[in-house]
mmCIF file of C-alpha atoms in Angstrom:
data_model
loop_
_atom_site.group_PDB
_atom_site.id
_atom_site.type_symbol
_atom_site.label_atom_id
_atom_site.label_comp_id
_atom_site.label_asym_id
_atom_site.label_seq_id
_atom_site.Cartn_x
_atom_site.Cartn_y
_atom_site.Cartn_z
ATOM 1 C CA MET A 1 6.614 -8.999 -12.285
ATOM 2 C CA ARG A 2 9.439 -6.454 -12.398
ATOM 3 C CA LEU A 3 9.851 -3.982 -9.572
ATOM 4 C CA GLN A 4 8.734 -0.559 -10.748
ATOM 5 C CA LYS A 5 7.219 2.569 -9.258
ATOM 6 C CA VAL A 6 3.676 3.244 -10.355
ATOM 7 C CA ARG A 7 2.822 5.913 -7.789
ATOM 8 C CA SER A 8 5.300 7.826 -5.662
ATOM 9 C CA ALA A 9 5.620 7.092 -1.961
ATOM 10 C CA LYS A 10 4.228 10.549 -1.199
ATOM 11 C CA ARG A 11 1.019 9.843 -3.116
ATOM 12 C CA LEU A 12 0.669 6.394 -1.576
ATOM 13 C CA LEU A 13 1.085 7.827 1.922
ATOM 14 C CA ASP A 14 -1.157 10.884 1.490
ATOM 15 C CA PRO A 15 -4.299 9.099 2.797
ATOM 16 C CA HIS A 16 -2.287 7.903 5.812
ATOM 17 C CA LYS A 17 -0.591 11.208 6.616
ATOM 18 C CA ALA A 18 -2.187 11.549 10.056
ATOM 19 C CA LEU A 19 -1.199 7.984 10.953
ATOM 20 C CA VAL A 20 2.423 8.603 9.934
ATOM 21 C CA MET A 21 2.437 11.787 12.037
ATOM 22 C CA THR A 22 1.081 9.796 14.985
ATOM 23 C CA CYS A 23 3.952 7.303 14.633
ATOM 24 C CA GLU A 24 6.438 10.174 14.572
ATOM 25 C CA SER A 25 4.897 11.714 17.669
ATOM 26 C CA ILE A 26 4.983 8.433 19.615
ATOM 27 C CA ALA A 27 8.551 7.658 18.511
ATOM 28 C CA ASP A 28 9.568 11.013 20.039
ATOM 29 C CA LEU A 29 12.768 11.365 18.007
ATOM 30 C CA ASP A 30 14.805 14.265 16.758
ATOM 31 C CA PRO A 31 13.218 15.307 13.407
ATOM 32 C CA LEU A 32 16.513 14.744 11.561
ATOM 33 C CA TYR A 33 16.769 11.263 13.053
ATOM 34 C CA TRP A 34 13.193 10.456 12.010
ATOM 35 C CA ASP A 35 13.723 11.798 8.483
ATOM 36 C CA ALA A 36 17.015 9.930 7.998
ATOM 37 C CA LEU A 37 16.070 6.497 9.383
ATOM 38 C CA TYR A 38 12.366 5.977 9.981
ATOM 39 C CA LEU A 39 10.619 7.876 7.190
ATOM 40 C CA PRO A 40 12.682 6.222 4.395
ATOM 41 C CA VAL A 41 11.548 2.798 5.642
ATOM 42 C CA ILE A 42 7.911 3.895 5.558
ATOM 43 C CA GLU A 43 8.311 5.247 2.022
ATOM 44 C CA ALA A 44 10.156 2.142 0.797
ATOM 45 C CA THR A 45 7.484 -0.069 2.368
ATOM 46 C CA ALA A 46 4.729 1.842 0.551
ATOM 47 C CA GLU A 47 6.422 1.464 -2.828
ATOM 48 C CA TYR A 48 7.284 -2.177 -2.219
ATOM 49 C CA TYR A 49 3.726 -3.156 -1.263
ATOM 50 C CA GLN A 50 2.494 -1.383 -4.390
ATOM 51 C CA THR A 51 4.779 -3.554 -6.497
ATOM 52 C CA LEU A 52 4.063 -6.718 -4.546
ATOM 53 C CA SER A 53 0.286 -6.505 -4.626
ATOM 54 C CA PRO A 54 -1.070 -3.444 -6.526
ATOM 55 C CA ASN A 55 -4.704 -4.262 -5.741
ATOM 56 C CA ARG A 56 -4.037 -4.527 -1.990
ATOM 57 C CA THR A 57 -1.536 -1.705 -1.536
ATOM 58 C CA ALA A 58 -3.795 0.471 0.636
ATOM 59 C CA THR A 59 -4.812 -2.440 2.886
ATOM 60 C CA LEU A 60 -1.271 -3.788 3.296
ATOM 61 C CA LEU A 61 0.146 -0.340 3.962
ATOM 62 C CA GLU A 62 -2.527 0.619 6.441
ATOM 63 C CA THR A 63 -2.149 -2.692 8.290
ATOM 64 C CA ALA A 64 1.607 -2.099 8.458
ATOM 65 C CA LEU A 65 1.276 1.480 9.733
ATOM 66 C CA TYR A 66 -1.245 0.570 12.433
ATOM 67 C CA ARG A 67 1.001 -2.290 13.546
ATOM 68 C CA ALA A 68 4.009 0.047 13.634
ATOM 69 C CA ARG A 69 2.044 2.598 15.664
ATOM 70 C CA ASP A 70 0.881 -0.025 18.163
ATOM 71 C CA THR A 71 4.419 -1.401 18.424
ATOM 72 C CA LEU A 72 5.794 2.028 19.336
ATOM 73 C CA ARG A 73 3.100 2.346 21.993
ATOM 74 C CA ARG A 74 4.010 -1.059 23.461
ATOM 75 C CA LEU A 75 7.649 -0.017 23.606
ATOM 76 C CA GLN A 76 6.602 3.022 25.617
ATOM 77 C CA ASP A 77 4.655 0.837 28.045
ATOM 78 C CA ILE A 78 7.313 -1.858 28.345
ATOM 79 C CA ASP A 79 10.591 0.045 28.493
ATOM 80 C CA GLY A 80 9.757 3.707 28.301
ATOM 81 C CA ASP A 81 12.853 5.859 27.844
ATOM 82 C CA LEU A 82 15.133 2.897 28.651
ATOM 83 C CA VAL A 83 14.543 1.084 25.354
ATOM 84 C CA SER A 84 17.668 1.146 23.206
ATOM 85 C CA PRO A 85 17.509 3.144 19.957
ATOM 86 C CA ILE A 86 18.416 0.095 17.879
ATOM 87 C CA ARG A 87 15.692 -2.028 19.511
ATOM 88 C CA LYS A 88 13.118 0.687 18.820
ATOM 89 C CA PHE A 89 14.164 0.869 15.169
ATOM 90 C CA SER A 90 14.297 -2.904 14.654
ATOM 91 C CA CYS A 91 10.829 -3.338 16.187
ATOM 92 C CA PHE A 92 9.419 -0.487 14.106
ATOM 93 C CA SER A 93 10.888 -1.738 10.822
ATOM 94 C CA CYS A 94 9.787 -5.326 11.491
ATOM 95 C CA ALA A 95 6.259 -4.148 12.248
ATOM 96 C CA LEU A 96 6.161 -2.355 8.893
ATOM 97 C CA LEU A 97 7.621 -5.188 6.850
ATOM 98 C CA LEU A 98 5.786 -8.226 8.224
ATOM 99 C CA GLU A 99 3.460 -8.268 5.223
ATOM 100 C CA ALA A 100 6.380 -8.489 2.793
ATOM 101 C CA ALA A 101 5.947 -12.267 2.565
ATOM 102 C CA VAL A 102 2.703 -12.006 0.598
ATOM 103 C CA PRO A 103 2.908 -14.817 -2.013
ATOM 104 C CA ALA A 104 4.067 -13.352 -5.330
ATOM 105 C CA GLN A 105 6.572 -13.800 -8.122
ATOM 106 C CA LEU A 106 9.166 -11.035 -8.148
ATOM 107 C CA GLU A 107 11.960 -10.299 -10.593
ATOM 108 C CA VAL A 108 14.452 -8.262 -8.626
ATOM 109 C CA GLU A 109 17.799 -6.648 -9.281
ATOM 110 C CA VAL A 110 20.296 -7.769 -6.645
ATOM 111 C CA ASP A 111 23.836 -6.835 -5.704
ATOM 112 C CA CYS A 112 26.184 -9.654 -6.660
ATOM 113 C CA ASP A 113 29.375 -8.465 -5.016
ATOM 114 C CA PRO A 114 30.955 -11.714 -3.732
ATOM 115 C CA ASP A 115 32.860 -9.775 -1.100
ATOM 116 C CA LYS A 116 29.599 -9.035 0.701
ATOM 117 C CA VAL A 117 28.109 -11.411 3.233
ATOM 118 C CA ILE A 118 24.358 -11.998 3.355
ATOM 119 C CA TRP A 119 22.671 -13.406 6.439
ATOM 120 C CA ASN A 120 20.254 -16.164 5.468
ATOM 121 C CA PRO A 121 17.833 -16.957 8.329
ATOM 122 C CA ALA A 122 16.393 -19.901 6.411
ATOM 123 C CA ILE A 123 19.558 -21.953 6.930
ATOM 124 C CA ASN A 124 20.830 -19.975 9.936
ATOM 125 C CA SER A 125 24.234 -19.335 8.401
ATOM 126 C CA ARG A 126 26.196 -16.951 6.232
ATOM 127 C CA ILE A 127 26.298 -17.083 2.454
ATOM 128 C CA ALA A 128 29.724 -15.907 1.361
ATOM 129 C CA ASP A 129 29.731 -17.788 -1.929
ATOM 130 C CA VAL A 130 26.922 -15.799 -3.528
ATOM 131 C CA GLY A 131 28.583 -16.550 -6.854
ATOM 132 C CA GLN A 132 26.776 -19.887 -6.897
ATOM 133 C CA PHE A 133 23.601 -17.938 -7.682
ATOM 134 C CA TYR A 134 24.953 -15.086 -9.761
ATOM 135 C CA VAL A 135 27.516 -14.799 -12.538
ATOM 136 C CA GLN A 136 27.556 -11.043 -12.967
ATOM 137 C CA ARG A 137 28.060 -8.375 -10.322
ATOM 138 C CA ARG A 138 24.430 -7.331 -10.799
ATOM 139 C CA ALA A 139 21.839 -9.798 -12.000
ATOM 140 C CA SER A 140 18.119 -10.403 -12.205
ATOM 141 C CA LEU A 141 16.586 -13.092 -10.034
ATOM 142 C CA THR A 142 12.997 -14.378 -10.112
ATOM 143 C CA ILE A 143 11.839 -15.646 -6.744
ATOM 144 C CA SER A 144 8.655 -16.604 -4.942
ATOM 145 C CA THR A 145 8.291 -14.623 -1.756
ATOM 146 C CA ASP A 146 7.812 -16.576 1.429
ATOM 147 C CA SER A 147 8.655 -16.035 5.080
ATOM 148 C CA SER A 148 12.223 -17.333 4.775
ATOM 149 C CA LEU A 149 13.042 -14.794 2.046
ATOM 150 C CA CYS A 150 11.247 -11.893 3.719
ATOM 151 C CA PRO A 151 14.373 -10.565 5.512
ATOM 152 C CA ILE A 152 16.430 -10.627 2.308
ATOM 153 C CA LEU A 153 13.697 -8.677 0.497
ATOM 154 C CA ALA A 154 13.268 -6.279 3.418
ATOM 155 C CA LEU A 155 16.942 -5.447 4.022
ATOM 156 C CA PRO A 156 17.372 -3.301 0.857
ATOM 157 C CA MET A 157 14.436 -1.171 2.007
ATOM 158 C CA LEU A 158 16.451 0.153 4.934
ATOM 159 C CA PRO A 159 18.507 3.310 4.369
ATOM 160 C CA ALA A 160 22.256 2.588 4.278
ATOM 161 C CA LYS A 161 22.896 4.152 7.686
ATOM 162 C CA ALA A 162 20.164 2.075 9.332
ATOM 163 C CA LYS A 163 21.279 -1.098 7.548
ATOM 164 C CA ASN A 164 24.873 -0.712 8.742
ATOM 165 C CA TRP A 165 23.699 0.164 12.221
ATOM 166 C CA LEU A 166 21.446 -2.878 12.459
ATOM 167 C CA MET A 167 23.960 -5.320 10.963
ATOM 168 C CA GLY A 168 26.615 -3.988 13.325
ATOM 169 C CA ASP A 169 24.742 -5.570 16.239
ATOM 170 C CA LEU A 170 24.741 -9.276 15.308
ATOM 171 C CA LYS A 171 22.386 -10.295 18.109
ATOM 172 C CA GLU A 172 19.806 -7.658 17.196
ATOM 173 C CA PHE A 173 20.207 -8.448 13.494
ATOM 174 C CA ARG A 174 19.536 -12.142 14.167
ATOM 175 C CA ASN A 175 16.402 -11.180 16.091
ATOM 176 C CA TRP A 176 15.324 -8.922 13.228
ATOM 177 C CA THR A 177 15.804 -11.552 10.515
ATOM 178 C CA ALA A 178 14.249 -14.339 12.578
ATOM 179 C CA THR A 179 11.172 -12.202 13.287
ATOM 180 C CA LEU A 180 10.682 -11.394 9.615
ATOM 181 C CA ALA A 181 11.245 -15.060 8.759
ATOM 182 C CA GLY A 182 8.209 -15.973 10.842
ATOM 183 C CA SER A 183 9.493 -16.701 14.339
ATOM 184 C CA ASP A 184 7.170 -15.624 17.139
ATOM 185 C CA ARG A 185 9.707 -16.333 19.912
ATOM 186 C CA THR A 186 12.151 -13.470 19.423
ATOM 187 C CA PRO A 187 12.119 -10.426 21.736
ATOM 188 C CA ILE A 188 11.004 -8.299 18.782
ATOM 189 C CA ALA A 189 8.131 -10.659 17.926
ATOM 190 C CA GLN A 190 6.975 -10.616 21.542
ATOM 191 C CA ILE A 191 6.696 -6.812 21.407
ATOM 192 C CA ILE A 192 5.052 -6.658 17.988
ATOM 193 C CA GLY A 193 2.660 -9.544 18.592
ATOM 194 C CA ARG A 194 2.173 -12.521 16.330
ATOM 195 C CA LYS A 195 1.453 -11.709 12.712
ATOM 196 C CA GLN A 196 -1.509 -14.071 12.571
ATOM 197 C CA GLN A 197 -3.178 -12.464 15.570
ATOM 198 C CA SER A 198 -2.640 -8.994 14.146
ATOM 199 C CA VAL A 199 -4.127 -9.881 10.776
ATOM 200 C CA GLN A 200 -7.096 -11.722 12.266
ATOM 201 C CA GLY A 201 -7.889 -8.777 14.504
ATOM 202 C CA TYR A 202 -7.572 -6.245 11.716
ATOM 203 C CA ARG A 203 -10.638 -4.250 10.723
ATOM 204 C CA THR A 204 -10.862 -2.421 7.431
ATOM 205 C CA PRO A 205 -11.252 1.377 7.407
ATOM 206 C CA LYS A 206 -14.896 0.964 6.333
ATOM 207 C CA ASP A 207 -15.482 -1.228 9.392
ATOM 208 C CA ARG A 208 -13.931 1.370 11.680
ATOM 209 C CA ILE A 209 -15.908 4.349 10.331
ATOM 210 C CA ARG A 210 -19.315 2.712 10.827
ATOM 211 C CA PRO A 211 -19.782 4.051 14.398
ATOM 212 C CA PHE A 212 -18.865 7.532 13.177
ATOM 213 C CA ILE A 213 -21.326 7.298 10.283
ATOM 214 C CA ASP A 214 -24.004 6.208 12.785
ATOM 215 C CA HIS A 215 -23.090 9.276 14.842
ATOM 216 C CA LEU A 216 -23.538 11.498 11.780
ATOM 217 C CA ARG A 217 -26.874 9.816 11.052
ATOM 218 C CA SER A 218 -28.091 10.629 14.576
ATOM 219 C CA GLN A 219 -26.903 14.238 14.239
ATOM 220 C CA ILE A 220 -28.820 14.595 10.982
ATOM 221 C CA ALA A 221 -31.935 12.994 12.516
ATOM 222 C CA ALA A 222 -31.703 15.527 15.358
ATOM 223 C CA ARG A 223 -31.496 18.289 12.694
ATOM 224 C CA ARG A 224 -28.077 19.463 13.850
ATOM 225 C CA ILE A 225 -27.202 20.361 10.292
ATOM 226 C CA ASN A 226 -27.137 23.559 8.189
ATOM 227 C CA ARG A 227 -27.588 25.612 11.320
ATOM 228 C CA PRO A 228 -25.584 28.746 12.118
ATOM 229 C CA GLU A 229 -22.268 27.648 13.635
ATOM 230 C CA SER A 230 -23.089 23.981 12.981
ATOM 231 C CA ALA A 231 -20.277 21.535 12.125
ATOM 232 C CA LEU A 232 -22.327 19.685 9.473
ATOM 233 C CA HIS A 233 -23.538 21.301 6.266
ATOM 234 C CA VAL A 234 -24.999 20.078 2.994
ATOM 235 C CA VAL A 235 -23.059 21.453 0.032
ATOM 236 C CA MET A 236 -23.231 20.768 -3.701
ATOM 237 C CA GLU A 237 -20.397 18.248 -3.443
ATOM 238 C CA GLY A 238 -21.815 16.227 -0.531
ATOM 239 C CA LEU A 239 -21.851 16.457 3.278
ATOM 240 C CA PHE A 240 -19.329 18.965 4.621
ATOM 241 C CA LEU A 241 -17.666 18.178 7.967
ATOM 242 C CA ALA A 242 -16.003 21.154 9.620
ATOM 243 C CA ILE A 243 -12.620 20.286 11.157
ATOM 244 C CA PRO A 244 -12.137 19.655 14.001
ATOM 245 C CA VAL A 245 -15.583 20.161 15.582
ATOM 246 C CA ALA A 246 -17.420 17.562 13.483
ATOM 247 C CA PHE A 247 -14.924 14.980 14.719
ATOM 248 C CA THR A 248 -14.278 16.113 18.300
ATOM 249 C CA ASP A 249 -18.026 16.006 18.977
ATOM 250 C CA TYR A 250 -17.720 12.263 18.316
ATOM 251 C CA ASP A 251 -14.281 11.522 19.824
ATOM 252 C CA ALA A 252 -12.314 14.350 21.386
ATOM 253 C CA CYS A 253 -9.143 12.279 21.766
ATOM 254 C CA GLY A 254 -9.041 10.056 18.675
ATOM 255 C CA TRP A 255 -10.610 12.352 16.093
ATOM 256 C CA GLN A 256 -7.521 12.368 13.857
ATOM 257 C CA SER A 257 -7.702 8.565 13.566
ATOM 258 C CA THR A 258 -11.338 8.875 12.479
ATOM 259 C CA ARG A 259 -10.325 11.391 9.836
ATOM 260 C CA THR A 260 -7.571 9.019 8.618
ATOM 261 C CA ASP A 261 -10.062 6.147 8.421
ATOM 262 C CA LEU A 262 -12.450 8.220 6.297
ATOM 263 C CA LEU A 263 -9.661 9.019 3.850
ATOM 264 C CA ALA A 264 -8.521 5.389 3.715
ATOM 265 C CA ALA A 265 -12.090 4.157 3.194
ATOM 266 C CA ASP A 266 -12.324 6.226 -0.004
ATOM 267 C CA VAL A 267 -15.545 8.022 0.986
ATOM 268 C CA VAL A 268 -14.112 11.546 0.912
ATOM 269 C CA VAL A 269 -14.611 13.794 -2.121
ATOM 270 C CA PRO A 270 -11.157 15.190 -2.995
ATOM 271 C CA PRO A 271 -10.946 18.936 -3.620
ATOM 272 C CA ALA A 272 -9.641 20.197 -6.943
ATOM 273 C CA GLU A 273 -6.330 20.938 -5.251
ATOM 274 C CA GLY A 274 -4.926 20.809 -1.762
ATOM 275 C CA ASN A 275 -6.241 18.675 1.097
ATOM 276 C CA LEU A 276 -9.235 20.543 2.547
ATOM 277 C CA TRP A 277 -12.377 22.247 1.319
ATOM 278 C CA VAL A 278 -12.796 25.853 2.483
ATOM 279 C CA TYR A 279 -16.171 27.587 2.751
ATOM 280 C CA ARG A 280 -17.276 30.949 4.023
ATOM 281 C CA GLU A 281 -20.501 31.045 6.020
ATOM 282 C CA SER A 282 -22.581 34.224 5.900
ATOM 283 C CA ILE A 283 -24.675 34.691 9.035
ATOM 284 C CA ALA A 284 -27.217 37.549 9.345
ATOM 285 C CA ASN A 285 -26.185 40.318 11.744
ATOM 286 C CA ARG A 286 -22.943 38.493 12.482
ATOM 287 C CA ASN A 287 -19.461 38.416 11.114
ATOM 288 C CA GLN A 288 -18.725 35.845 8.472
ATOM 289 C CA ARG A 289 -16.714 32.818 9.454
ATOM 290 C CA THR A 290 -14.465 30.567 7.430
ATOM 291 C CA LEU A 291 -14.790 26.789 7.691
ATOM 292 C CA GLN A 292 -12.392 24.155 6.461
ATOM 293 C CA GLY A 293 -12.907 20.421 6.424
ATOM 294 C CA LEU A 294 -13.782 17.289 4.462
ATOM 295 C CA VAL A 295 -16.697 16.543 2.140
ATOM 296 C CA LEU A 296 -18.212 13.058 2.257
ATOM 297 C CA ASP A 297 -19.805 11.315 -0.696
ATOM 298 C CA CYS A 298 -23.075 10.223 0.937
ATOM 299 C CA SER A 299 -23.787 7.616 -1.737
ATOM 300 C CA ARG A 300 -20.630 5.697 -0.751
ATOM 301 C CA ILE A 301 -21.624 5.395 2.892
ATOM 302 C CA GLY A 302 -25.373 4.910 2.591
ATOM 303 C CA LEU A 303 -26.144 8.182 4.329
ATOM 304 C CA ASP A 304 -29.503 9.674 3.421
ATOM 305 C CA VAL A 305 -29.402 13.454 3.743
ATOM 306 C CA SER A 306 -32.739 15.011 2.831
ATOM 307 C CA ALA A 307 -31.757 18.559 3.830
ATOM 308 C CA ARG A 308 -31.206 21.025 0.998
ATOM 309 C CA VAL A 309 -27.908 22.659 0.179
ATOM 310 C CA ASN A 310 -27.042 25.337 2.745
ATOM 311 C CA PRO A 311 -27.475 28.684 0.911
ATOM 312 C CA ARG A 312 -25.301 30.497 3.457
ATOM 313 C CA LEU A 313 -22.149 28.560 2.550
ATOM 314 C CA PHE A 314 -19.953 29.738 -0.314
ATOM 315 C CA LEU A 315 -16.967 27.827 -1.629
ATOM 316 C CA VAL A 316 -13.930 30.019 -1.235
ATOM 317 C CA THR A 317 -10.920 27.958 -2.231
ATOM 318 C CA VAL A 318 -9.051 24.848 -1.171
ATOM 319 C CA THR A 319 -5.939 24.602 0.944
#
């Protein structure tokens, strides 16, 4: 399988936009610093997982982003503002790339400059004589991914500045490669948590939205729908959820995560353009109000909505 882009990183990350923004907020970095070092790793990870396992891209990427978010939170709890910038970056990038060892056959283009030195964690030494593998300065190599090769596959996904920065600290670089190679004894691995534990404890987006769907079901049963100033409305396209009220009524603090889970679970009806549906509600003897939010496909979530389409709501546009 040759590495190739099928969908852009932006499109792959669109359903996880809120989660990426959460990571940025927790990292608490200068925007230029985030854009130059952290965001490129996220984008490269998205494209790589698409190539590695097209049918599992969304699951692998979401697992990686949640792990990266939780890792940043642990760093806050453990070291706070005292954590070194390079340790924060190495932990974050490792958390994203742990799934890169998914078994697969890859045909990759590699740099064959014999003057470069590659760190090989599998044999715990340097490979200066890369010419034993390659004849040309650039060549194609077919490999089977496993934990020992994970660091070598992951390193090209770092932007040049981050790569040089990380490799400039040999101790941190050894920790980084050993963690990606499967060790659970490095300082980085201790912060991230063992890969096996993380995967076993992972719940799919559809698992995580079930309590919210139950909440919606109870709201519908209580007839809190299609009412003036209600957050839930039946429209031609499905069940409209006004943002943020429809979510904050369920979870005032974590409502953005719920919204992200709905998008990742593929139960949201996409608007013709833009990200949100926009409706105008006409209320007798009152001023009109504009609502924006998501529309759920009730058939995908087993939600029975017997109420008729709200005649007071008119689709305005999308934004």
